[in-house]
Amino acid sequence: MANTENKVGMDPITFEVLKNAYMSMCNEGTRLIERVAYGPVITEGHDYSVSLLTKDGRIVAHGPNDLAPHFGTFEASMRYILASIGGAEKLKPGDVYCCNEPYTAGTHAQDIRFVRPVFYKGELVAITMALCHWTDVGGPMPGSFNPKAVECFAEGLQLPAMKIYENDEPVRHTFELIRLNVRVPHDRMGDIAAQYQAVRQMERRMCEYVERYGLATIWQSFEEIMDYTERLFRAEVETLPDGSYEFVDYVDQDEGQEGRPPVKVHCVMSIAGSDVTFDWSGSDPVRGPSGVTLPACHSATFNGTLNMFPHLLPLNNGIIRSIKVVTKPGTVTHVVRPTPVAGYCSGAYEKVNCATMGVWAKAFATVNPKQITCGTVNLQNCVTGGVHPKTKAPYVSYVWLEGGQGAHPDADGNSFAMMMYAGGASNQPCEIHERWYPLRYTAVEAVQDSCGDGKFRGGYGIRRDYEMWGDGVLSIHGDRAKITPFGLAGGSNGGPNQLILNPGAKNELNLGMYATGIKLKAGDRLAFSSNGGGGFGNPLEREPRGVLEDVIDEFLSLHKARDVYGVAIRVIDKDLARYEIDVEETKRLRAALAGKKRPTGYGPWEVHPYGSLPTLAEGGTGS
């Protein structure tokens, strides 16, 4: 922890005012991006984040709806940029730098960072950063997702730290470099304008704070905020049993290796007093684009931690400096150039996040089991590109699905929700897609029976069916079609992600989650569905009334209600949604099912090998 003994304590009212003012400032930046950007993935999907950092690059605040996979890498981004330009003394008023270099600075090539220094009367005060996911950054596939890639050179343009504005004037050669290397450059120019105006607005707001409170108070507040968060975090860690806690998760397959084997993501968390270490060095190597860079592994570790300590949000350097992360270069949790990385959140990021929650759950199991959360929906990156048959202009459509979140020891998981690590993102309305792209939605509905079953069930996945009325090329880069969101304490894993081409037709094809360059013709139909969340506890202990309500809503089938939950339901009038529980038959069913062994494994609706998790932390260790 930073030494604060010789510092004068800050007035608590000023502390709270500034702490929330910095978040508000960031939120103002994100709202500006939402209104100014062109790409629907930004304006509707909210795939963006902004942050305030100290002048030496430590994160102080971010917006309440920003995305952890972004801002968790911002300190690494600043280290990279400052090293590239020769230090903070090279920063000048009115300059804006951009970069998307994944291996040292962040995530994947689609995430473009804009960095602007904040000066007040010639003094460097702080740094503002805005990141947006651009729908396309070039490469062989529209959207730059290429699950068959074995090198990063097949994933689009990578930008080192370079000026995109100098003294608030556009740097022409940077603009031209981008314009000449991306599809739909007109949209990217709109996204550039949004990010530039966001960091500029944040600079104006920060200068107002300096004018009102003074530079010394502003700088002191930065340190106090970080110290305060660190004290809170370490105090809570000290209440947990010392020891080592292990969790293993898997990426479905490595597209870069023969046989496409699953890829192990292995975590050991060690607690000693208030010190926490995450060791990922036991993870498998990877050649395909499903691994994460070192900054991304750090980000997912911080993210999974804050999912278990949500009251400590927003993330700042107080958390970051309290957690030690150990990795092995070349593994799925620390890929090195030129290993491809476009999959990012759909690949190892989500598994690092889940494994982090898994080891924390083991630590909390005997202290505060209500902190436990089961596995949640995994991101799916579905991209279609081509030429619009009416406008004759190029288009790139990028969409994901919300789905089921994991159950808790005392509550069902939320249905039709975003991934826990991307709670600020949202779905993109069908009407926007139909207006911009040559497709027509035919259904948006729950995926029946997709939840992980349990005393408390996981949330349900969602399905979008659509028909193409123009030609295009499709790529899908997702995961958890085979190894699905984990259940705990006897609950089952959630259902799979799926993408089916022409369902029910003779040429039906399950595209899986790793398809590239699929040619689509007008009239082709697609059924796109998402994971259900993992369940918690034995499904035979679920309140029959809860099973009945899901049957009435048509989220759960009568068949599954009977065979998995042991609840017999009589249909009185389906049209009027009149059903009733057969109490005696339910007792008989549950008695019969109680003696049957349920399948164990990592797949859909199996009981996860860590299914008895609450008993594993006894004595302060888990394995």
XYZ file of C-alpha atoms in Angstrom:
623
model
C 0.000 0.000 0.000
C 1.178 3.517 -0.690
C 2.584 5.306 2.352
C 0.009 7.854 3.468
C 1.144 8.424 7.059
C 2.854 11.750 6.299
C 0.070 13.063 4.075
C -2.545 15.473 5.282
C -5.963 13.814 5.158
C -8.418 15.286 2.710
C -11.701 16.846 3.714
C -14.150 13.922 3.254
C -16.757 16.079 1.530
C -14.256 17.362 -1.041
C -12.987 13.794 -1.441
C -16.450 12.451 -2.272
C -17.316 15.394 -4.503
C -14.169 14.961 -6.596
C -14.336 11.147 -6.594
C -17.802 11.320 -8.124
C -16.930 14.297 -10.327
C -14.231 12.246 -12.049
C -16.718 9.455 -12.753
C -19.225 12.013 -14.000
C -16.600 13.526 -16.267
C -15.881 10.113 -17.765
C -19.590 9.414 -18.152
C -19.943 12.705 -20.017
C -17.244 11.533 -22.407
C -18.978 8.231 -23.088
C -22.327 9.902 -23.691
C -20.662 12.221 -26.207
C -19.191 9.219 -28.032
C -22.604 7.581 -28.144
C -24.151 10.651 -29.779
C -21.365 11.505 -32.240
C -19.975 8.157 -33.482
C -21.292 6.543 -36.681
C -20.917 2.790 -36.164
C -23.939 1.012 -34.569
C -21.607 -1.169 -32.513
C -20.670 2.073 -30.723
C -23.859 4.121 -30.839
C -26.211 1.223 -30.064
C -23.970 -1.524 -28.686
C -21.989 0.873 -26.459
C -18.679 -0.860 -27.163
C -16.546 1.994 -25.831
C -14.878 3.241 -22.656
C -13.146 6.355 -21.342
C -10.892 6.924 -18.357
C -9.024 9.524 -16.364
C -5.401 8.748 -15.522
C -2.685 10.493 -13.565
C 0.009 12.266 -15.563
C 2.256 9.208 -15.144
C -0.482 6.865 -16.410
C -2.229 5.388 -13.340
C -5.978 4.983 -13.668
C -8.120 7.108 -11.339
C -11.645 6.731 -12.710
C -13.827 5.544 -15.561
C -17.487 5.884 -16.469
C -20.083 3.748 -14.655
C -21.090 1.981 -17.886
C -17.634 1.534 -19.377
C -16.284 -1.932 -20.166
C -13.692 -3.660 -17.993
C -11.999 -5.421 -20.955
C -11.084 -1.905 -22.106
C -10.186 0.176 -19.067
C -8.412 -2.703 -17.340
C -5.661 -2.334 -19.971
C -5.364 1.456 -19.932
C -2.343 1.604 -17.623
C -0.492 -0.753 -19.975
C -1.591 1.424 -22.903
C -0.115 4.507 -21.260
C 3.158 2.762 -20.440
C 3.436 1.759 -24.090
C 2.601 5.214 -25.446
C 4.912 7.084 -23.064
C 7.755 4.677 -23.810
C 7.137 5.029 -27.550
C 7.270 8.829 -27.590
C 10.136 9.214 -25.117
C 8.300 10.010 -21.890
C 5.616 12.330 -20.552
C 7.779 15.380 -21.229
C 7.072 14.858 -24.945
C 3.345 15.383 -24.447
C 2.129 18.745 -25.748
C -1.160 20.661 -25.391
C -3.636 19.870 -28.150
C -1.948 16.623 -29.166
C -3.895 13.368 -29.387
C -2.220 9.990 -29.830
C -3.855 6.841 -31.161
C -2.812 3.199 -31.028
C -4.219 -0.316 -31.108
C -1.061 -2.413 -30.625
C -2.418 -5.471 -28.763
C 0.625 -7.157 -27.243
C 2.030 -4.352 -25.110
C -0.775 -1.803 -25.112
C -3.958 -3.765 -24.817
C -6.519 -6.028 -26.374
C -7.136 -6.656 -30.086
C -6.732 -4.525 -33.194
C -10.381 -3.421 -33.336
C -10.000 -1.478 -30.058
C -8.565 1.941 -30.943
C -7.303 4.135 -28.118
C -7.170 7.932 -28.216
C -4.994 9.641 -25.579
C -4.967 13.347 -24.790
C -2.833 15.065 -22.140
C -4.584 17.630 -19.937
C -2.647 20.863 -19.465
C -3.548 23.776 -17.203
C -1.538 26.969 -17.629
C 1.295 24.968 -19.152
C 1.346 22.288 -16.431
C 0.601 18.643 -17.257
C -2.277 17.720 -14.933
C -3.609 14.351 -16.063
C -4.349 12.185 -19.094
C -7.690 11.314 -20.673
C -8.283 8.222 -22.788
C -11.165 7.113 -25.003
C -11.430 3.686 -26.642
C -13.932 2.530 -29.243
C -14.315 -0.826 -30.950
C -14.209 -0.060 -34.664
C -16.376 -2.412 -36.706
C -13.525 -3.051 -39.147
C -9.773 -2.432 -39.208
C -8.989 -4.258 -42.453
C -7.572 -7.709 -43.049
C -8.992 -10.512 -45.202
C -12.348 -10.810 -43.392
C -15.006 -8.118 -42.898
C -14.951 -7.046 -39.271
C -11.342 -8.255 -38.896
C -12.405 -11.364 -36.939
C -10.632 -14.327 -38.498
C -10.757 -17.475 -36.333
C -8.659 -19.397 -38.866
C -5.777 -16.913 -38.576
C -2.429 -18.248 -37.363
C -0.675 -14.856 -37.453
C -1.751 -11.381 -36.395
C -1.063 -10.123 -39.931
C -4.398 -11.669 -40.959
C -6.299 -9.567 -38.408
C -6.061 -6.083 -39.864
C -4.178 -2.851 -39.318
C -2.055 -2.390 -36.191
C -1.190 1.163 -35.218
C 1.810 2.032 -33.036
C 1.598 5.119 -30.836
C 1.198 7.942 -33.334
C -0.292 11.392 -33.411
C -3.726 11.687 -34.955
C -4.140 15.338 -33.885
C -1.333 17.848 -33.375
C -2.182 21.149 -31.711
C -5.833 20.200 -32.338
C -5.289 19.868 -36.082
C -5.773 16.515 -37.865
C -2.546 14.735 -38.806
C -3.243 14.020 -42.451
C -0.964 11.017 -42.985
C -2.479 9.209 -39.968
C -5.986 9.802 -41.294
C -4.974 8.565 -44.734
C -3.273 5.478 -43.329
C -6.537 4.556 -41.609
C -8.768 5.528 -44.518
C -6.821 3.363 -46.961
C -6.778 0.243 -44.761
C -10.322 -0.168 -43.425
C -13.667 -1.067 -44.931
C -16.365 1.602 -44.722
C -13.877 4.441 -43.999
C -16.670 7.023 -43.859
C -17.986 5.405 -40.668
C -14.512 5.299 -39.124
C -14.097 9.031 -39.707
C -17.230 9.556 -37.629
C -15.856 7.317 -34.874
C -12.585 9.277 -34.897
C -14.502 12.530 -34.465
C -16.393 11.071 -31.501
C -13.270 9.902 -29.691
C -11.461 13.178 -30.319
C -14.334 15.260 -29.002
C -14.690 12.981 -25.957
C -11.110 13.411 -24.742
C -11.297 17.125 -25.538
C -14.477 17.522 -23.488
C -12.906 15.646 -20.592
C -9.919 17.984 -20.740
C -12.207 21.011 -20.521
C -14.006 19.538 -17.539
C -10.768 18.688 -15.729
C -9.485 22.229 -16.215
C -12.688 23.503 -14.614
C -12.016 21.305 -11.587
C -8.444 22.600 -11.333
C -9.706 26.171 -11.596
C -12.156 25.568 -8.758
C -10.169 23.384 -6.348
C -6.535 24.065 -7.206
C -3.915 21.791 -8.700
C -2.579 20.545 -5.362
C -6.037 19.427 -4.235
C -6.691 17.656 -7.548
C -3.426 15.734 -7.376
C -3.990 14.882 -3.722
C -7.472 13.588 -4.526
C -6.028 11.230 -7.146
C -3.753 9.638 -4.541
C -6.411 9.577 -1.829
C -8.897 7.797 -4.130
C -6.399 5.087 -4.999
C -5.201 4.681 -1.401
C -8.778 4.455 -0.130
C -9.691 1.703 -2.603
C -6.545 -0.248 -1.741
C -7.276 -0.058 1.992
C -10.824 -1.326 1.496
C -9.732 -4.183 -0.758
C -6.898 -5.359 1.471
C -9.094 -5.203 4.572
C -11.634 -7.527 2.930
C -8.962 -9.916 1.650
C -7.639 -10.256 5.195
C -10.992 -11.736 6.290
C -10.524 -14.690 3.907
C -8.611 -17.885 4.775
C -4.957 -17.901 3.750
C -4.102 -20.598 1.242
C -4.103 -21.545 -2.427
C -7.253 -21.878 -4.523
C -7.317 -23.508 -7.951
C -9.753 -23.334 -10.862
C -9.505 -24.698 -14.395
C -11.540 -23.631 -17.406
C -11.175 -24.299 -21.122
C -11.421 -22.600 -24.480
C -13.396 -24.960 -26.743
C -10.648 -25.437 -29.332
C -7.378 -24.111 -30.725
C -7.909 -23.449 -34.409
C -4.154 -23.174 -34.910
C -3.304 -26.711 -33.805
C -3.941 -30.007 -35.548
C -6.984 -31.724 -34.113
C -8.270 -28.455 -32.622
C -7.751 -29.491 -28.989
C -9.349 -27.636 -26.079
C -7.081 -25.096 -24.399
C -6.677 -25.132 -20.630
C -6.867 -21.883 -18.674
C -5.371 -22.674 -15.280
C -5.496 -20.356 -12.273
C -3.984 -20.631 -8.805
C -4.780 -17.772 -6.442
C -2.711 -17.472 -3.276
C -3.790 -15.385 -0.293
C -1.363 -14.441 2.462
C -2.819 -11.839 4.766
C -3.833 -8.976 2.471
C -1.539 -10.039 -0.385
C -3.080 -11.736 -3.418
C -1.246 -13.478 -6.264
C -2.798 -14.962 -9.392
C -0.635 -17.521 -11.180
C -1.718 -18.381 -14.731
C 1.535 -20.066 -15.772
C -0.055 -23.533 -15.798
C -2.211 -22.625 -18.807
C -1.775 -24.297 -22.200
C 0.042 -22.805 -25.184
C -2.112 -21.572 -28.067
C -1.590 -20.854 -31.779
C -5.027 -19.722 -32.889
C -6.658 -16.341 -32.137
C -8.312 -17.227 -28.821
C -5.589 -16.186 -26.399
C -5.064 -12.925 -24.547
C -2.115 -10.596 -24.362
C -0.454 -9.816 -21.036
C -2.370 -6.536 -20.499
C -5.619 -8.363 -21.320
C -4.848 -11.137 -18.813
C -4.287 -8.496 -16.145
C -7.552 -6.799 -17.143
C -9.572 -10.026 -16.917
C -8.044 -10.773 -13.514
C -9.013 -7.331 -12.211
C -12.441 -7.710 -13.796
C -13.160 -11.115 -12.254
C -12.011 -9.769 -8.905
C -14.303 -6.753 -9.057
C -17.214 -9.015 -9.995
C -16.742 -10.451 -6.501
C -16.127 -7.027 -4.908
C -18.582 -4.874 -6.915
C -18.828 -2.237 -4.184
C -15.196 -1.280 -4.904
C -15.940 -0.087 -8.427
C -14.748 1.873 -10.334
C -11.411 0.185 -10.994
C -8.402 2.308 -10.152
C -4.725 1.832 -9.439
C -5.508 0.994 -5.806
C -6.834 -2.408 -6.931
C -4.269 -2.869 -9.680
C -1.254 -2.436 -7.393
C -2.793 -4.791 -4.801
C -2.854 -7.815 -7.119
C 0.187 -9.668 -8.426
C -0.270 -11.522 -11.719
C 2.119 -14.255 -12.879
C 2.022 -15.606 -16.463
C 4.114 -17.660 -18.853
C 4.781 -16.095 -22.276
C 3.461 -18.194 -25.135
C 0.489 -19.564 -23.233
C -3.177 -18.739 -23.811
C -3.016 -16.220 -20.949
C 0.033 -14.402 -22.350
C 0.288 -14.647 -26.123
C 3.190 -13.010 -27.917
C 3.548 -11.600 -31.401
C 2.696 -12.829 -34.014
C 0.078 -15.111 -32.381
C -3.356 -13.788 -33.469
C -5.588 -12.228 -30.814
C -8.806 -10.993 -32.464
C -11.057 -13.358 -30.493
C -10.183 -11.568 -27.241
C -13.316 -11.507 -25.021
C -14.893 -14.462 -26.793
C -11.805 -16.541 -26.094
C -9.466 -16.644 -23.122
C -10.530 -13.306 -21.610
C -13.881 -14.730 -20.572
C -12.196 -17.850 -19.160
C -9.652 -15.833 -17.168
C -12.553 -13.769 -15.842
C -14.539 -16.912 -14.916
C -11.560 -18.705 -13.377
C -10.816 -15.591 -11.320
C -14.379 -15.635 -10.010
C -14.025 -19.382 -9.420
C -10.991 -19.076 -7.155
C -12.531 -16.160 -5.275
C -15.691 -18.262 -4.840
C -13.618 -20.986 -3.196
C -12.064 -18.437 -0.865
C -15.472 -16.991 0.017
C -17.173 -20.384 0.382
C -16.764 -20.711 4.154
C -16.838 -16.969 4.889
C -19.538 -15.429 2.699
C -20.946 -17.979 0.227
C -23.439 -15.446 -1.115
C -20.528 -13.910 -3.030
C -20.383 -16.976 -5.301
C -21.481 -16.622 -8.933
C -21.775 -19.369 -11.549
C -20.615 -19.116 -15.162
C -22.237 -16.621 -17.516
C -22.876 -16.196 -21.252
C -19.798 -16.053 -23.492
C -19.376 -13.409 -26.180
C -19.966 -14.356 -29.832
C -18.547 -12.093 -32.567
C -20.775 -12.525 -35.631
C -19.802 -10.376 -38.618
C -21.283 -10.121 -42.103
C -19.873 -7.905 -44.833
C -20.445 -7.198 -48.478
C -22.034 -4.671 -50.798
C -25.545 -3.467 -50.053
C -27.804 -4.389 -53.009
C -29.737 -1.098 -52.841
C -27.091 1.502 -52.015
C -24.201 -0.327 -53.735
C -22.080 0.785 -50.778
C -19.915 -1.573 -48.719
C -21.256 -2.616 -45.326
C -19.974 -4.463 -42.277
C -22.456 -5.748 -39.680
C -21.121 -6.806 -36.281
C -23.499 -8.287 -33.728
C -23.420 -10.272 -30.511
C -26.133 -11.756 -28.328
C -26.922 -11.229 -24.697
C -27.734 -14.414 -22.787
C -27.991 -16.089 -19.403
C -25.994 -15.009 -16.384
C -24.931 -17.424 -13.673
C -27.028 -18.353 -10.660
C -26.113 -17.417 -7.088
C -26.489 -19.425 -3.854
C -29.727 -17.567 -3.153
C -31.015 -16.342 -6.537
C -31.582 -17.287 -10.159
C -29.291 -15.848 -12.817
C -30.597 -12.999 -14.945
C -31.895 -13.895 -18.390
C -31.207 -12.018 -21.638
C -28.403 -10.019 -20.000
C -24.986 -8.942 -21.219
C -21.821 -10.704 -20.123
C -20.743 -9.776 -16.597
C -17.534 -8.247 -17.919
C -19.451 -6.070 -20.401
C -22.424 -4.907 -18.380
C -22.328 -1.443 -19.923
C -22.757 -2.808 -23.435
C -26.197 -3.528 -24.855
C -27.886 -5.282 -27.724
C -28.281 -3.563 -31.069
C -31.917 -3.064 -32.102
C -33.234 -5.169 -34.965
C -34.668 -2.054 -36.612
C -31.223 -0.453 -36.860
C -29.758 -3.576 -38.443
C -32.611 -3.882 -40.931
C -32.138 -0.251 -41.924
C -28.365 -0.463 -42.397
C -27.832 -4.023 -43.657
C -29.490 -6.415 -46.159
C -31.121 -8.688 -43.608
C -34.561 -9.163 -42.102
C -35.225 -10.501 -38.608
C -37.839 -13.233 -38.327
C -37.629 -14.065 -34.607
C -36.135 -12.789 -31.355
C -37.029 -15.073 -28.461
C -35.785 -17.044 -25.476
C -33.897 -20.279 -26.087
C -36.102 -22.796 -24.319
C -34.350 -25.072 -21.805
C -31.012 -23.249 -22.237
C -30.506 -22.473 -18.535
C -28.068 -24.344 -16.349
C -30.346 -26.264 -13.972
C -30.231 -26.029 -10.209
C -31.987 -25.126 -7.008
C -31.363 -21.690 -8.468
C -31.193 -21.857 -12.237
C -28.974 -19.876 -14.558
C -30.476 -17.268 -16.841
C -31.859 -18.192 -20.271
C -30.136 -17.510 -23.556
C -31.700 -15.637 -26.440
C -32.123 -16.406 -30.128
C -32.176 -14.135 -33.149
C -33.261 -15.590 -36.491
C -32.777 -13.587 -39.650
C -32.898 -13.906 -43.416
C -30.494 -12.327 -45.899
C -31.958 -10.397 -48.817
C -28.535 -9.621 -50.238
C -25.252 -11.462 -50.608
C -22.491 -11.338 -48.016
C -19.582 -13.060 -46.332
C -19.954 -14.229 -42.730
C -17.443 -15.015 -39.994
C -18.227 -16.088 -36.461
C -15.679 -16.068 -33.647
C -17.172 -17.162 -30.355
C -16.772 -20.037 -27.925
C -18.602 -22.126 -25.311
C -20.395 -24.262 -27.837
C -18.747 -27.316 -26.251
C -17.491 -26.241 -22.816
C -20.320 -24.150 -21.467
C -20.833 -21.753 -18.495
C -20.125 -23.693 -15.321
C -22.628 -24.689 -12.675
C -21.748 -25.143 -9.001
C -22.844 -27.059 -5.910
C -24.576 -29.712 -8.002
C -26.055 -27.298 -10.526
C -25.534 -28.044 -14.201
C -23.606 -26.082 -16.804
C -25.542 -23.769 -19.104
C -26.566 -24.407 -22.703
C -24.343 -23.755 -25.748
C -23.771 -20.879 -28.143
C -24.911 -21.868 -31.655
C -25.101 -20.528 -35.196
C -27.074 -22.606 -37.713
C -27.238 -21.810 -41.433
C -30.560 -22.638 -43.105
C -32.085 -24.499 -40.128
C -34.518 -27.259 -41.093
C -33.498 -27.252 -44.761
C -31.660 -30.005 -46.618
C -28.539 -27.848 -46.682
C -28.669 -27.069 -42.941
C -25.184 -26.465 -41.554
C -24.036 -25.960 -37.961
C -21.362 -23.297 -38.349
C -20.154 -23.648 -34.770
C -18.301 -20.717 -33.224
C -15.204 -20.757 -35.461
C -16.320 -20.224 -39.055
C -14.602 -17.941 -41.557
C -15.578 -16.642 -44.987
C -18.976 -18.335 -45.220
C -20.614 -17.110 -48.428
C -24.224 -16.078 -47.960
C -26.787 -15.640 -50.721
C -30.093 -13.808 -50.724
C -32.649 -16.097 -49.095
C -30.208 -17.788 -46.716
C -31.488 -18.008 -43.140
C -29.529 -18.033 -39.897
C -30.498 -19.073 -36.358
C -28.149 -17.469 -33.827
C -28.529 -18.432 -30.150
C -26.628 -17.812 -26.941
C -25.550 -19.566 -23.746
C -27.661 -20.065 -20.690
C -25.960 -19.358 -17.376
C -24.723 -22.028 -14.980
C -27.047 -23.328 -12.251
C -26.425 -23.531 -8.492
C -27.485 -26.438 -6.281
C -29.448 -29.609 -6.894
C -32.359 -28.996 -9.317
C -34.495 -31.444 -7.297
C -34.438 -28.868 -4.485
C -35.881 -26.080 -6.620
C -39.236 -24.745 -5.459
C -41.860 -26.361 -7.743
C -43.551 -22.967 -8.084
C -40.421 -21.578 -9.748
C -40.431 -24.466 -12.220
C -44.113 -23.858 -12.964
C -43.545 -20.159 -13.639
C -40.820 -20.946 -16.182
C -43.108 -23.463 -17.902
C -45.911 -20.891 -18.087
C -43.478 -18.406 -19.660
C -42.429 -21.161 -22.124
C -38.812 -20.764 -21.030
C -38.809 -24.329 -19.718
C -40.386 -27.353 -21.399
C -42.747 -29.741 -19.643
C -40.308 -32.498 -20.538
C -37.369 -30.838 -18.742
C -39.526 -29.844 -15.787
C -40.332 -33.531 -15.290
C -37.028 -35.195 -16.169
C -34.573 -32.757 -14.547
C -36.502 -30.949 -11.817
C -38.866 -33.793 -10.964
C -41.907 -31.545 -11.190
C -45.061 -32.970 -12.773
C -47.240 -30.268 -14.319
C -50.737 -30.749 -15.689
C -51.880 -28.658 -18.644
C -55.356 -27.301 -17.936
C -55.631 -24.823 -20.823
C -52.486 -23.959 -22.789
C -54.073 -21.006 -24.585
C -55.014 -19.440 -21.258
C -51.642 -20.425 -19.719
C -53.446 -22.507 -17.073
C -51.175 -25.143 -15.571
C -51.019 -26.767 -12.149
C -48.519 -28.860 -10.211
C -49.350 -32.510 -9.553
C -48.073 -32.613 -5.979
C -48.158 -36.372 -5.444
C -46.569 -37.206 -8.781
C -43.871 -34.613 -8.086
C -43.019 -36.335 -4.788
C -42.763 -39.683 -6.565
C -40.638 -38.273 -9.387
C -38.196 -36.544 -7.058
C -37.755 -39.668 -4.964
C -36.996 -41.691 -8.099
C -34.591 -39.103 -9.574
C -32.720 -38.660 -6.288
C -31.089 -42.050 -6.714
C -29.856 -41.430 -10.265
C -26.306 -40.286 -10.953
C -26.121 -37.177 -13.132
C -23.433 -36.868 -15.855
C -20.306 -34.948 -14.837
C -18.221 -32.826 -17.203
C -17.673 -29.440 -18.789
C -20.346 -29.720 -21.486
C -23.921 -28.456 -21.722
C -26.133 -29.497 -18.776
C -23.439 -31.644 -17.177
C -22.450 -31.219 -13.527
C -19.138 -29.362 -13.470
C -16.196 -31.197 -11.823
C -16.103 -28.374 -9.270
C -19.791 -28.883 -8.658
C -19.356 -29.442 -4.919
C -17.421 -26.173 -4.620
C -18.747 -24.908 -1.256
C -16.998 -27.774 0.550
C -13.633 -27.211 -1.137
C -12.468 -24.218 0.896
C -12.471 -26.001 4.244
C -9.219 -25.393 6.044
C -8.350 -22.438 3.834
C -7.379 -24.294 0.679
C -9.121 -25.259 -2.531
C -8.020 -27.434 -5.390
